[in-house]
Structures are given as C-alpha cells and as structure tokens.
CSV table of C-alpha atoms in Angstrom, one decimal:
chain,number,residue,atom,x,y,z
A,226,MET,CA,-56.3,46.5,-19.3
A,227,LYS,CA,-57.2,42.9,-18.6
A,228,THR,CA,-54.9,41.7,-21.2
A,229,LYS,CA,-51.9,43.7,-19.7
A,230,LEU,CA,-52.7,42.3,-16.2
A,231,LEU,CA,-52.8,38.7,-17.7
A,232,LEU,CA,-49.4,39.2,-19.4
A,233,LEU,CA,-47.8,40.5,-16.1
A,234,PHE,CA,-49.3,37.6,-14.2
A,235,LEU,CA,-47.8,35.1,-16.7
A,236,LEU,CA,-44.4,36.8,-16.7
A,237,GLY,CA,-44.4,36.6,-12.9
A,238,CYS,CA,-45.3,32.9,-12.9
A,239,ALA,CA,-42.5,32.3,-15.4
A,240,GLY,CA,-40.0,34.1,-13.2
A,241,ILE,CA,-41.0,32.0,-10.2
A,242,VAL,CA,-40.7,28.8,-12.2
A,243,PHE,CA,-37.4,29.8,-13.7
A,244,GLY,CA,-36.1,30.8,-10.2
A,245,GLN,CA,-37.3,27.5,-8.8
A,246,GLU,CA,-35.5,25.5,-11.5
A,247,LYS,CA,-32.2,27.4,-10.8
A,248,ARG,CA,-32.7,26.7,-7.0
A,249,ASN,CA,-33.4,23.0,-7.7
A,250,GLU,CA,-30.3,22.8,-9.9
A,251,GLU,CA,-28.2,24.3,-7.0
A,252,LEU,CA,-29.7,21.7,-4.6
A,253,ASP,CA,-29.0,18.9,-7.1
A,254,ILE,CA,-25.3,20.0,-7.3
A,255,ASP,CA,-25.0,20.0,-3.5
A,256,THR,CA,-26.7,16.6,-3.3
A,257,LEU,CA,-24.3,15.3,-6.0
A,258,LEU,CA,-21.2,16.5,-4.0
A,259,ILE,CA,-22.6,15.0,-0.8
A,260,LYS,CA,-23.2,11.7,-2.5
A,261,LEU,CA,-19.7,11.6,-4.0
A,262,SER,CA,-17.9,12.5,-0.8
A,263,LYS,CA,-19.9,9.9,1.2
A,264,ALA,CA,-19.2,7.2,-1.3
A,265,ASP,CA,-15.4,7.9,-1.2
A,266,SER,CA,-15.4,8.0,2.6
A,267,ILE,CA,-17.1,4.6,2.8
A,268,PHE,CA,-14.8,3.2,0.1
A,269,VAL,CA,-11.5,3.9,1.8
A,270,ALA,CA,-12.7,3.3,5.4
A,271,LYS,CA,-14.2,-0.1,4.9
A,272,ASP,CA,-11.3,-2.0,6.6
A,273,GLU,CA,-7.5,-1.9,7.0
A,274,PHE,CA,-7.0,-3.7,3.6
A,275,SER,CA,-9.2,-1.4,1.6
A,276,PRO,CA,-7.6,1.0,-0.9
A,277,LEU,CA,-5.7,4.0,0.4
A,278,VAL,CA,-7.2,6.5,-2.1
A,279,SER,CA,-10.4,7.0,-4.1
A,280,THR,CA,-11.0,5.1,-7.3
A,281,TYR,CA,-10.5,8.2,-9.5
A,282,THR,CA,-7.2,9.1,-7.8
A,283,PHE,CA,-5.9,5.6,-8.1
A,284,THR,CA,-6.7,5.5,-11.8
A,285,GLN,CA,-5.0,8.8,-12.4
A,286,MET,CA,-2.0,7.6,-10.3
A,287,VAL,CA,-1.6,4.4,-12.4
A,288,LYS,CA,-1.9,6.4,-15.6
A,289,LYS,CA,0.8,8.9,-14.5
A,290,ASP,CA,3.1,6.2,-13.2
A,291,PHE,CA,2.8,4.2,-16.4
A,292,SER,CA,3.6,7.4,-18.4
A,293,LEU,CA,6.7,8.0,-16.3
A,294,LEU,CA,7.7,4.4,-16.7
A,295,ILE,CA,7.5,4.5,-20.5
A,296,THR,CA,8.5,8.1,-21.2
A,297,GLY,CA,10.3,9.5,-18.2
A,298,ALA,CA,8.4,12.8,-18.7
A,299,ALA,CA,6.1,13.8,-15.9
A,300,ASP,CA,4.4,16.4,-18.1
A,301,ASN,CA,3.6,14.0,-20.9
A,302,THR,CA,-0.2,13.7,-21.2
A,303,GLN,CA,-0.3,10.9,-23.8
A,304,VAL,CA,0.5,7.7,-22.0
A,305,GLY,CA,2.6,5.1,-23.8
A,306,LYS,CA,4.8,7.4,-25.9
A,307,TYR,CA,8.2,5.9,-26.4
A,308,ALA,CA,11.4,6.9,-28.1
A,309,ALA,CA,14.9,5.4,-28.1
A,310,LEU,CA,18.1,5.4,-30.0
A,311,SER,CA,20.9,2.8,-30.0
A,312,VAL,CA,24.3,3.1,-31.8
A,313,ASP,CA,26.9,0.4,-32.2
A,314,LYS,CA,29.6,-0.4,-34.6
A,315,ASN,CA,27.3,-2.0,-37.2
A,316,GLU,CA,24.0,-0.3,-37.1
A,317,GLN,CA,21.7,2.2,-35.6
A,318,SER,CA,18.3,1.2,-34.2
A,319,PHE,CA,15.4,3.5,-33.4
A,320,SER,CA,11.8,3.4,-32.3
A,321,PHE,CA,9.0,5.9,-31.6
A,322,SER,CA,5.2,6.0,-31.2
A,323,PRO,CA,3.9,9.3,-32.7
A,324,ILE,CA,0.2,8.5,-32.2
A,325,ASN,CA,-1.5,7.2,-29.1
A,326,TYR,CA,-5.1,6.7,-28.0
A,327,VAL,CA,-6.0,5.9,-24.4
A,328,VAL,CA,-9.4,4.1,-24.2
A,329,HIS,CA,-11.8,5.8,-21.7
A,330,ALA,CA,-9.2,8.5,-21.0
A,331,ASP,CA,-11.9,11.0,-19.9
A,332,ASN,CA,-14.3,8.5,-18.2
A,333,PHE,CA,-14.1,8.7,-14.4
A,334,SER,CA,-15.9,5.5,-13.9
A,335,LYS,CA,-13.6,3.4,-16.1
A,336,PRO,CA,-10.1,2.2,-15.1
A,337,PHE,CA,-7.0,3.1,-17.1
A,338,LYS,CA,-6.2,-0.1,-19.0
A,339,HIS,CA,-6.0,-0.1,-22.8
A,340,ILE,CA,-3.8,2.0,-25.1
A,341,LEU,CA,-3.8,1.9,-28.9
A,342,ALA,CA,-0.9,3.3,-30.8
A,343,VAL,CA,0.8,3.7,-34.1
A,344,ASN,CA,4.5,2.6,-33.9
A,345,THR,CA,7.6,2.9,-36.1
A,346,SER,CA,10.9,1.2,-35.6
A,347,GLY,CA,13.9,0.3,-37.7
A,348,LYS,CA,17.6,-0.4,-38.2
A,349,LEU,CA,20.1,1.5,-40.4
A,350,ASN,CA,23.7,1.1,-41.4
A,351,ASN,CA,26.2,3.0,-39.3
A,352,ASN,CA,27.8,4.9,-42.3
A,353,GLY,CA,26.4,8.2,-41.0
A,354,PHE,CA,23.9,9.5,-38.5
A,355,PHE,CA,20.5,8.2,-39.7
A,356,ASP,CA,22.0,7.2,-43.1
A,357,PHE,CA,19.3,5.6,-45.3
A,358,SER,CA,21.5,4.9,-48.3
A,359,ASP,CA,22.4,1.3,-47.6
A,360,ARG,CA,20.6,-1.4,-45.8
A,361,LYS,CA,17.6,-0.5,-43.8
A,362,LYS,CA,15.0,-2.4,-41.9
A,363,LEU,CA,11.7,-0.6,-41.2
A,364,GLN,CA,8.5,-1.6,-39.4
A,365,VAL,CA,5.3,0.4,-39.3
A,366,GLY,CA,2.1,-0.8,-37.5
A,367,GLY,CA,-0.3,-0.6,-34.7
A,368,SER,CA,-0.2,-1.8,-31.1
A,369,TRP,CA,-2.5,-2.7,-28.3
A,370,THR,CA,-1.1,-2.3,-24.8
A,371,ALA,CA,-3.2,-3.9,-22.0
A,372,LEU,CA,-2.3,-2.9,-18.5
A,373,TRP,CA,-3.3,-5.6,-15.9
A,374,TYR,CA,-3.3,-4.3,-12.4
A,375,SER,CA,-5.1,-4.4,-9.1
A,376,LYS,CA,-5.4,-1.9,-6.3
A,377,TYR,CA,-3.6,-4.4,-4.1
A,378,PHE,CA,-0.5,-4.2,-6.4
A,379,TYR,CA,0.1,-0.7,-4.9
A,380,ASN,CA,1.0,-1.4,-1.2
A,381,PHE,CA,1.2,1.2,1.5
A,382,SER,CA,2.4,1.5,5.0
A,383,LYS,CA,-0.3,0.5,7.6
A,384,LYS,CA,1.3,2.6,10.3
A,385,TYR,CA,-0.2,5.8,9.0
A,386,PRO,CA,-3.9,6.5,9.6
A,387,LYS,CA,-6.4,7.0,6.7
A,388,HIS,CA,-8.2,10.3,6.6
A,389,SER,CA,-11.8,9.5,5.7
A,390,GLU,CA,-12.9,13.0,6.7
A,391,LEU,CA,-10.9,14.4,3.8
A,392,TYR,CA,-13.7,14.0,1.4
A,393,GLY,CA,-16.3,15.9,3.4
A,394,LEU,CA,-13.9,18.8,3.9
A,395,ILE,CA,-13.3,18.9,0.1
A,396,LYS,CA,-17.0,18.8,-0.5
A,397,ASP,CA,-17.6,21.7,1.9
A,398,LYS,CA,-14.8,23.7,0.3
A,399,ILE,CA,-16.3,23.3,-3.2
A,400,ILE,CA,-19.8,24.2,-2.0
A,401,ASP,CA,-18.5,27.4,-0.2
A,402,GLU,CA,-16.5,28.4,-3.3
A,403,LYS,CA,-19.5,27.7,-5.5
A,404,ASN,CA,-21.7,30.0,-3.6
A,405,SER,CA,-19.2,32.8,-3.3
A,406,LYS,CA,-18.3,32.7,-7.0
A,407,LYS,CA,-21.8,32.4,-8.3
A,408,LYS,CA,-22.2,36.1,-9.2
A,409,LEU,CA,-18.8,36.3,-10.8
A,410,ASP,CA,-19.5,33.1,-12.9
A,411,LYS,CA,-22.6,34.8,-14.2
A,412,LEU,CA,-20.8,37.9,-15.1
A,413,ILE,CA,-18.3,36.0,-17.3
A,414,ASN,CA,-21.1,33.7,-18.5
A,415,LYS,CA,-19.3,30.5,-17.3
A,416,GLU,CA,-21.7,29.0,-14.9
A,417,LYS,CA,-20.7,25.4,-14.1
A,418,ASP,CA,-23.1,22.5,-14.5
A,419,SER,CA,-23.2,19.2,-12.5
A,420,ASN,CA,-20.6,17.5,-14.7
A,421,ASP,CA,-18.2,20.4,-14.1
A,422,TYR,CA,-18.6,20.1,-10.4
A,423,LYS,CA,-18.2,16.3,-10.5
A,424,ARG,CA,-14.9,16.8,-12.4
A,425,LEU,CA,-13.8,19.5,-10.0
A,426,TYR,CA,-14.5,17.3,-7.0
A,427,HIS,CA,-12.5,14.4,-8.3
A,428,GLN,CA,-9.6,16.7,-9.3
A,429,GLU,CA,-9.6,18.3,-5.8
A,430,VAL,CA,-9.7,14.9,-4.1
A,431,GLU,CA,-6.8,13.7,-6.3
A,432,LYS,CA,-4.7,16.8,-5.5
A,433,TYR,CA,-5.2,16.5,-1.7
A,434,GLU,CA,-4.9,12.7,-1.6
A,435,ASN,CA,-1.6,12.8,-3.5
A,436,THR,CA,-0.3,15.5,-1.1
A,437,VAL,CA,-1.4,13.6,2.0
A,438,TYR,CA,-0.4,10.1,1.0
A,439,LYS,CA,2.7,10.7,-1.1
A,440,ASN,CA,4.9,9.2,1.6
A,441,TYR,CA,2.6,6.2,2.4
A,442,TRP,CA,3.3,4.1,-0.7
A,443,THR,CA,5.9,1.3,-0.2
A,444,THR,CA,5.6,-1.0,-3.3
A,445,LYS,CA,4.2,-0.5,-6.8
A,446,ILE,CA,3.7,-3.3,-9.3
A,447,LEU,CA,2.6,-2.8,-13.0
A,448,ALA,CA,2.1,-5.7,-15.4
A,449,TRP,CA,1.1,-5.3,-19.0
A,450,THR,CA,1.1,-7.1,-22.4
A,451,LYS,CA,1.7,-5.5,-25.8
A,452,LEU,CA,0.6,-6.8,-29.1
A,453,ASP,CA,2.1,-5.4,-32.3
A,454,ILE,CA,0.9,-6.1,-35.9
A,455,GLY,CA,2.0,-4.3,-39.0
A,456,TYR,CA,4.1,-4.1,-42.2
A,457,ALA,CA,7.9,-4.7,-42.3
A,458,GLU,CA,10.5,-4.1,-45.0
A,459,ASP,CA,14.1,-5.1,-45.2
A,460,LYS,CA,16.0,-3.3,-48.0
A,461,LEU,CA,19.2,-5.0,-49.2
A,462,LYS,CA,21.8,-4.2,-51.9
A,463,ILE,CA,22.9,-7.4,-53.5
A,464,ILE,CA,25.5,-8.5,-56.1
A,465,ASP,CA,24.4,-11.7,-57.9
A,466,SER,CA,27.2,-14.3,-57.5
A,467,ILE,CA,26.0,-16.0,-60.7
A,468,ASN,CA,26.2,-12.8,-62.8
A,469,VAL,CA,28.8,-10.7,-60.9
A,470,GLN,CA,30.1,-8.6,-63.8
A,471,LYS,CA,26.7,-7.2,-64.5
A,472,SER,CA,25.5,-6.6,-61.0
A,473,VAL,CA,28.7,-5.3,-59.5
A,474,LEU,CA,28.4,-2.1,-61.5
A,475,ASP,CA,24.8,-1.6,-60.4
A,476,PRO,CA,24.0,-3.7,-57.3
A,477,ILE,CA,20.4,-5.0,-57.2
A,478,ASN,CA,18.0,-3.4,-54.7
A,479,LYS,CA,16.1,-6.2,-53.0
A,480,ASN,CA,13.2,-5.5,-50.7
A,481,ILE,CA,11.9,-8.2,-48.4
A,482,ARG,CA,8.3,-7.2,-47.6
A,483,GLY,CA,5.7,-8.8,-45.4
A,484,GLY,CA,3.7,-8.6,-42.2
A,485,TYR,CA,5.0,-8.9,-38.7
A,486,PHE,CA,3.6,-10.0,-35.4
A,487,SER,CA,4.9,-9.5,-31.9
A,488,LEU,CA,3.6,-10.3,-28.4
A,489,SER,CA,5.4,-9.2,-25.2
A,490,GLY,CA,4.8,-9.6,-21.5
A,491,ASN,CA,6.1,-7.0,-19.0
A,492,ILE,CA,6.3,-6.6,-15.3
A,493,PHE,CA,7.6,-3.7,-13.2
A,494,TYR,CA,8.4,-4.0,-9.5
A,495,GLY,CA,9.5,-0.9,-7.6
A,496,LEU,CA,10.2,-0.2,-3.9
A,497,LYS,CA,10.2,3.1,-2.1
A,498,ASN,CA,13.9,3.0,-1.5
A,499,GLY,CA,14.6,3.1,-5.3
A,500,LEU,CA,15.2,-0.6,-5.9
A,501,ILE,CA,13.5,-1.4,-9.3
A,502,PHE,CA,13.2,-4.6,-11.4
A,503,TYR,CA,11.7,-4.7,-14.9
A,504,LEU,CA,11.3,-8.0,-16.8
A,505,ASN,CA,10.3,-8.3,-20.5
A,506,GLY,CA,9.7,-11.4,-22.6
A,507,GLN,CA,8.8,-11.2,-26.3
A,508,LEU,CA,7.9,-13.5,-29.2
A,509,SER,CA,7.7,-12.3,-32.7
A,510,TYR,CA,7.4,-13.5,-36.3
A,511,SER,CA,8.5,-11.7,-39.5
A,512,ARG,CA,9.4,-12.5,-43.1
A,513,LYS,CA,13.1,-13.3,-43.4
A,514,THR,CA,15.8,-14.6,-45.8
A,515,SER,CA,19.3,-16.2,-45.4
A,516,LEU,CA,20.6,-12.6,-45.1
A,517,SER,CA,18.1,-11.3,-42.6
A,518,GLU,CA,20.3,-11.7,-39.5
A,519,ILE,CA,23.7,-11.4,-41.2
A,520,PHE,CA,25.1,-7.9,-41.2
A,521,SER,CA,28.5,-8.8,-42.7
A,522,THR,CA,28.7,-7.0,-46.0
A,523,VAL,CA,31.6,-6.3,-48.4
A,524,ASP,CA,32.8,-2.9,-49.6
A,525,TRP,CA,31.6,-1.8,-53.0
A,526,ASN,CA,35.0,-0.9,-54.4
A,527,ARG,CA,36.8,-4.2,-53.6
A,528,ILE,CA,34.7,-6.8,-55.3
A,529,GLN,CA,36.4,-9.8,-56.8
A,530,TYR,CA,34.4,-11.2,-59.7
A,531,GLY,CA,34.7,-13.8,-62.5
A,532,ASN,CA,34.8,-17.5,-62.0
A,533,GLY,CA,38.3,-19.0,-62.0
A,534,THR,CA,40.1,-15.6,-62.0
A,535,ASN,CA,42.2,-13.9,-59.4
A,536,ASN,CA,41.4,-10.4,-60.7
A,537,THR,CA,40.3,-7.8,-58.2
A,538,VAL,CA,38.7,-4.8,-59.8
A,539,TYR,CA,38.4,-1.5,-57.9
A,540,TYR,CA,35.4,0.8,-58.5
A,541,ASP,CA,35.5,4.4,-57.2
A,542,MET,CA,31.8,4.4,-56.5
A,543,GLY,CA,31.7,5.8,-53.0
A,544,GLU,CA,31.6,4.1,-49.6
A,545,GLN,CA,28.7,1.7,-49.9
A,546,SER,CA,28.3,-1.9,-48.8
A,547,VAL,CA,26.7,-4.8,-50.6
A,548,TYR,CA,25.9,-8.5,-50.1
A,549,ILE,CA,27.1,-11.3,-52.5
A,550,THR,CA,24.7,-14.1,-52.9
A,551,ASP,CA,23.0,-16.4,-55.4
A,552,LEU,CA,19.7,-14.7,-56.0
A,553,ASN,CA,18.2,-17.9,-57.2
A,554,LYS,CA,18.8,-19.3,-53.7
A,555,LEU,CA,17.5,-16.2,-51.8
A,556,LYS,CA,14.3,-17.7,-50.3
A,557,LYS,CA,11.7,-16.0,-48.1
A,558,ARG,CA,10.1,-17.6,-45.1
A,559,TYR,CA,8.4,-16.4,-41.9
A,560,LYS,CA,10.7,-17.0,-38.9
A,561,ARG,CA,10.5,-16.4,-35.2
A,562,ASP,CA,12.5,-14.3,-32.7
A,563,ILE,CA,12.5,-14.5,-29.0
A,564,SER,CA,14.0,-12.1,-26.5
A,565,VAL,CA,14.3,-11.6,-22.7
A,566,GLN,CA,15.4,-8.5,-20.9
A,567,LEU,CA,16.0,-7.7,-17.3
A,568,LEU,CA,16.6,-4.2,-16.0
A,569,CYS,CA,17.5,-3.5,-12.4
A,570,PHE,CA,18.1,-0.1,-10.7
A,571,ILE,CA,19.9,0.0,-7.4
A,572,PRO,CA,19.9,3.1,-5.1
A,573,VAL,CA,23.4,4.5,-4.5
A,574,GLY,CA,23.7,7.3,-2.0
A,575,GLN,CA,20.8,9.8,-1.7
A,576,GLN,CA,18.5,9.8,-4.7
A,577,ASN,CA,21.1,8.4,-7.1
A,578,LEU,CA,20.5,5.3,-9.1
A,579,ILE,CA,22.7,3.0,-11.2
A,580,GLY,CA,21.2,0.3,-13.4
A,581,LEU,CA,22.1,-3.1,-14.8
A,582,ASP,CA,20.7,-4.1,-18.2
A,583,LEU,CA,20.8,-7.9,-19.1
A,584,GLY,CA,19.5,-9.1,-22.4
A,585,TYR,CA,19.3,-12.3,-24.6
A,586,GLN,CA,17.9,-12.7,-28.1
A,587,ASN,CA,17.5,-15.7,-30.4
A,588,LYS,CA,16.8,-14.9,-34.0
A,589,GLU,CA,16.0,-17.4,-36.7
A,590,PHE,CA,16.9,-17.1,-40.4
A,591,ILE,CA,17.1,-19.4,-43.4
A,592,THR,CA,20.4,-21.2,-43.6
A,593,PRO,CA,22.3,-19.8,-46.7
A,594,GLY,CA,22.2,-22.2,-49.6
A,595,THR,CA,19.1,-24.0,-48.4
A,596,THR,CA,15.3,-23.4,-48.7
A,597,THR,CA,14.0,-24.9,-45.5
A,598,PHE,CA,16.8,-25.3,-42.9
A,599,THR,CA,16.9,-22.8,-40.1
A,600,SER,CA,19.9,-21.2,-38.5
A,601,ASN,CA,20.0,-19.1,-35.3
A,602,LYS,CA,21.7,-15.9,-34.2
A,603,ASN,CA,22.3,-15.5,-30.4
A,604,ILE,CA,22.9,-12.1,-28.9
A,605,TYR,CA,23.9,-11.6,-25.3
A,606,SER,CA,24.3,-8.1,-23.9
A,607,VAL,CA,25.2,-6.5,-20.6
A,608,GLY,CA,24.9,-2.8,-20.0
A,609,ILE,CA,25.4,-0.3,-17.1
A,610,MET,CA,22.8,2.5,-17.0
A,611,PHE,CA,23.6,6.0,-15.7
A,612,PRO,CA,20.5,8.2,-15.3
A,613,LEU,CA,21.3,11.9,-15.9
A,614,LYS,CA,19.4,14.5,-13.9
A,615,ASP,CA,18.5,18.1,-14.7
A,616,LYS,CA,19.0,21.1,-12.4
A,617,ASP,CA,15.7,20.2,-10.5
A,618,GLY,CA,16.9,16.7,-9.8
A,619,LYS,CA,14.6,15.0,-12.3
A,620,THR,CA,15.9,12.1,-14.3
A,621,THR,CA,16.0,13.1,-18.0
A,622,ILE,CA,17.8,10.4,-20.0
A,623,ASN,CA,19.9,7.2,-19.6
A,624,ILE,CA,23.3,6.8,-21.0
A,625,GLU,CA,24.2,3.1,-21.2
A,626,PRO,CA,27.6,1.7,-22.2
A,627,PHE,CA,27.1,-1.9,-23.1
A,628,TRP,CA,28.9,-5.0,-24.3
A,629,ARG,CA,27.3,-7.3,-26.8
A,630,SER,CA,28.3,-10.8,-27.9
A,631,THR,CA,27.0,-12.5,-31.1
A,632,SER,CA,27.2,-16.2,-32.0
A,633,PHE,CA,25.5,-18.6,-34.5
A,634,ASP,CA,23.9,-22.0,-34.3
A,635,ASN,CA,23.6,-24.3,-37.3
A,636,TYR,CA,25.6,-21.9,-39.5
A,637,ASP,CA,29.3,-22.8,-39.8
A,638,ALA,CA,30.1,-19.6,-41.8
A,639,GLY,CA,28.8,-17.4,-39.0
A,640,ILE,CA,31.5,-15.3,-37.3
A,641,ASP,CA,31.3,-15.0,-33.5
A,642,GLU,CA,32.1,-11.5,-32.3
A,643,SER,CA,31.7,-9.1,-29.4
A,644,PHE,CA,32.0,-5.3,-29.2
A,645,TRP,CA,31.2,-2.3,-27.1
A,646,GLY,CA,28.5,0.3,-27.8
A,647,VAL,CA,26.3,2.9,-26.2
A,648,LYS,CA,22.6,3.4,-25.9
A,649,PHE,CA,20.6,6.6,-25.2
A,650,GLY,CA,17.1,6.2,-23.9
A,651,VAL,CA,14.4,7.5,-21.6
A,652,PRO,CA,14.7,6.3,-18.0
A,653,LEU,CA,12.9,3.7,-16.1
A,654,ASN,CA,11.8,6.2,-13.5
A,655,GLN,CA,11.5,6.0,-9.8
A,656,LEU,CA,7.7,6.3,-9.2
A,657,PHE,CA,7.6,7.4,-5.6
C-alpha cells in the first residue's frame, strides 16, 4: 500500500513539473515576442533618418528586388538566376546560371549579400537554331556576386509618418492566435517552438510593412560586383594553308582551351516614376589566338587550293564553314577584353516603359602572322528595348532590336561592318 501511495505521489510531482515546464515555455515565447516587437519599434523610431522598416523586412526586400532585377520573375526564389539569348547575322550567344547558393539565406540576423553560382555561356554559328556543328565558344565556371548596399540607398518620402506601434499590434495578434490555436496544434501534433514563432513574427512584420509602406519608397540603389572564374573552350574548323589538299577534304578540329577570369562592377538606380539607369563595366582575360575575334569564315564547298594555280575545286560536303590559316603560326596567348554597358528605361504614359541600350567592347587578339603583336576589335551597339507585359500587367520579356558596328585596330585585313539584329532577354524591372 505504501508503495502504491509513493508511486502516485511521484507521478503527481512529475505532472506538476511537466506542466510548469510547459507554462514556462509559453511565457518564454511571449517574452521573446515582446522583446522582438520592442527592438523593432525602437529601431525605426530613433529619428527621422532611421530606416523605414525593420532589418528583416529590409533584407527580404533587397533580396526580392535583386531577384527581380536579374530575373524579372517575382516568384523566383533563387536570387541571381539569369538567362538570355541574342541572335544576329553571324552568331548566337546564350548564358544561364542553373545552380545558385545564397549565403545566409535562412539567417534572419545576417544581411543578404553574397551569392555563389555555377554559370554557363557560349557563342554558336548561326547556321541553325543552337547549331553546334561548326564553331562554338563555351565557358563553364563559378561566380561570386557581392551585393554592396546600405539602408540609406533606399530613400523614402518623409511626408508620411512611421508607424512604430505596428510591431506591438503584430505581437498581440500572434499571441492571441497562439493561445486560441493551442489545442488545435496539439491535436495535429504540430506545436510551434520559439524559433517557429520568431520566424512567424518576422514574416508577419514583413507582410504588414510591405503593405503599409509600398508607396513610401522614392529611390532605390543597388551596387554589386561579380567575379567569374572557370574553363573556356573555343572550337574551330581549320584548313591548313601549307597543306591545303589534305586538310580541305577533312578540316582540322582545333580546340583552344584554357581558364578565364572576369570581374565586373554594376550599379542600378531607380526612381518611383519608372526612370531607371543601369551601368556595367567589365574586365576579363581568356586564352586567344589570331582567330579568336575574327568570325569571317569561308564556305567548305568553294575552297581554292594549290600554290600557283587558279583551280577552284567544289566539294558537295554540306553547308559548313572553315578557316584558312597556317597552323604553324596559330599561337595561343592570354588577352584581355573590356566592356561598358548603359541601360536606361524611360516612363512613357501610364506604367509603360521604353529602354535604351548602349554598349562598347574592346577585344584583344593575336595579330595574324605574328606571335606577340596584339590587334583589337571594337564593337559599338545601340538598341531600343520594348518590355512586353502579360495579362496581369507584369513585365515578362524584353524584345530589343539593335544596331551593331564592328571595326579593327592594328589589323589591316579586318573588315569594318555594321548590321541589325534582335535580342531577347529578361527585363530590368521596375522595383516599386
């Protein structure tokens, strides 16, 4: 009998202790929510120059804006994804980033700043859509994007009041819902812990702040750098000018392989009325030859061969293009490229935009017939961008007719030319 009484006493004590622990946990969650709401209230109400929204909301806003800026897709959860296609009379160019990793993506206390990604880009001949049969240039590597920003880069109108009481109201709302849903959570065995409520609080604050302050923002500035390092390959089909008769029947596949390096700086400046400026500058190095920047090839079936002859032999081998060069003089060196691009969107009418795309590139290559001299290819381009919208009024894709001019320095055999083309790409979105 004494043993049974002792067991009942111990079970009762255990129940009291367990109940006290659950009560303490409930109080700890309430204390946590009170602490979070108080910190946010003090943070935004410090003075008129203090941030408009809480740290968490601002971080999520920058992450979303950067995603829109790069992808044009509001529902894209992996920031930094990019895809584009350009088609002109000589080549197709493409680029995409299939794998992205956002550093501290789930850490509320860390700012959104660093993105690591795997990138692929290339150029193809324009014989057919994505035709890999002739010349191709391919790059595969990794990139590090570093976003440099400050809360003061996002300016807001001072004529509207800040609502520091917002955080207390959200705290009370969550506590009330927590108490009313407690039994239901137990039934489905999904009781939330302190981390769940911390996350819920930040998400609720973000939702209400975005709703309240969506019309307050006047200026947004984003600045970032991007470092790319990887492997590059330039595949050529060549007829050896010293041994034409042999190589014309079976052109030589020549692959120029090596590493590549690229560093770019970028700045975006946007106003509430839709006026947008984007400036990009880039420096890169890759392994090149005297053919690396010359896309003038000759048709396979119209090769003239044989020293001192006027014979032209026709081969019915299909529509392929090849280069003619002395393979003994085809040297490989690392050469640099520089480029600058300015994009500007101007508001036209209500919620319509038209854009201007200005670009300049200077590409180095080995002067043909030499081993050390350097020639330059200059490319100037001007394009007009027309953002297309879906039935909901969201911008989906840019169509950009453009004019491009090409000229050469230190290369007398280079042919200056200009032509029209079209680009298709994701838009530089309005972020307000």
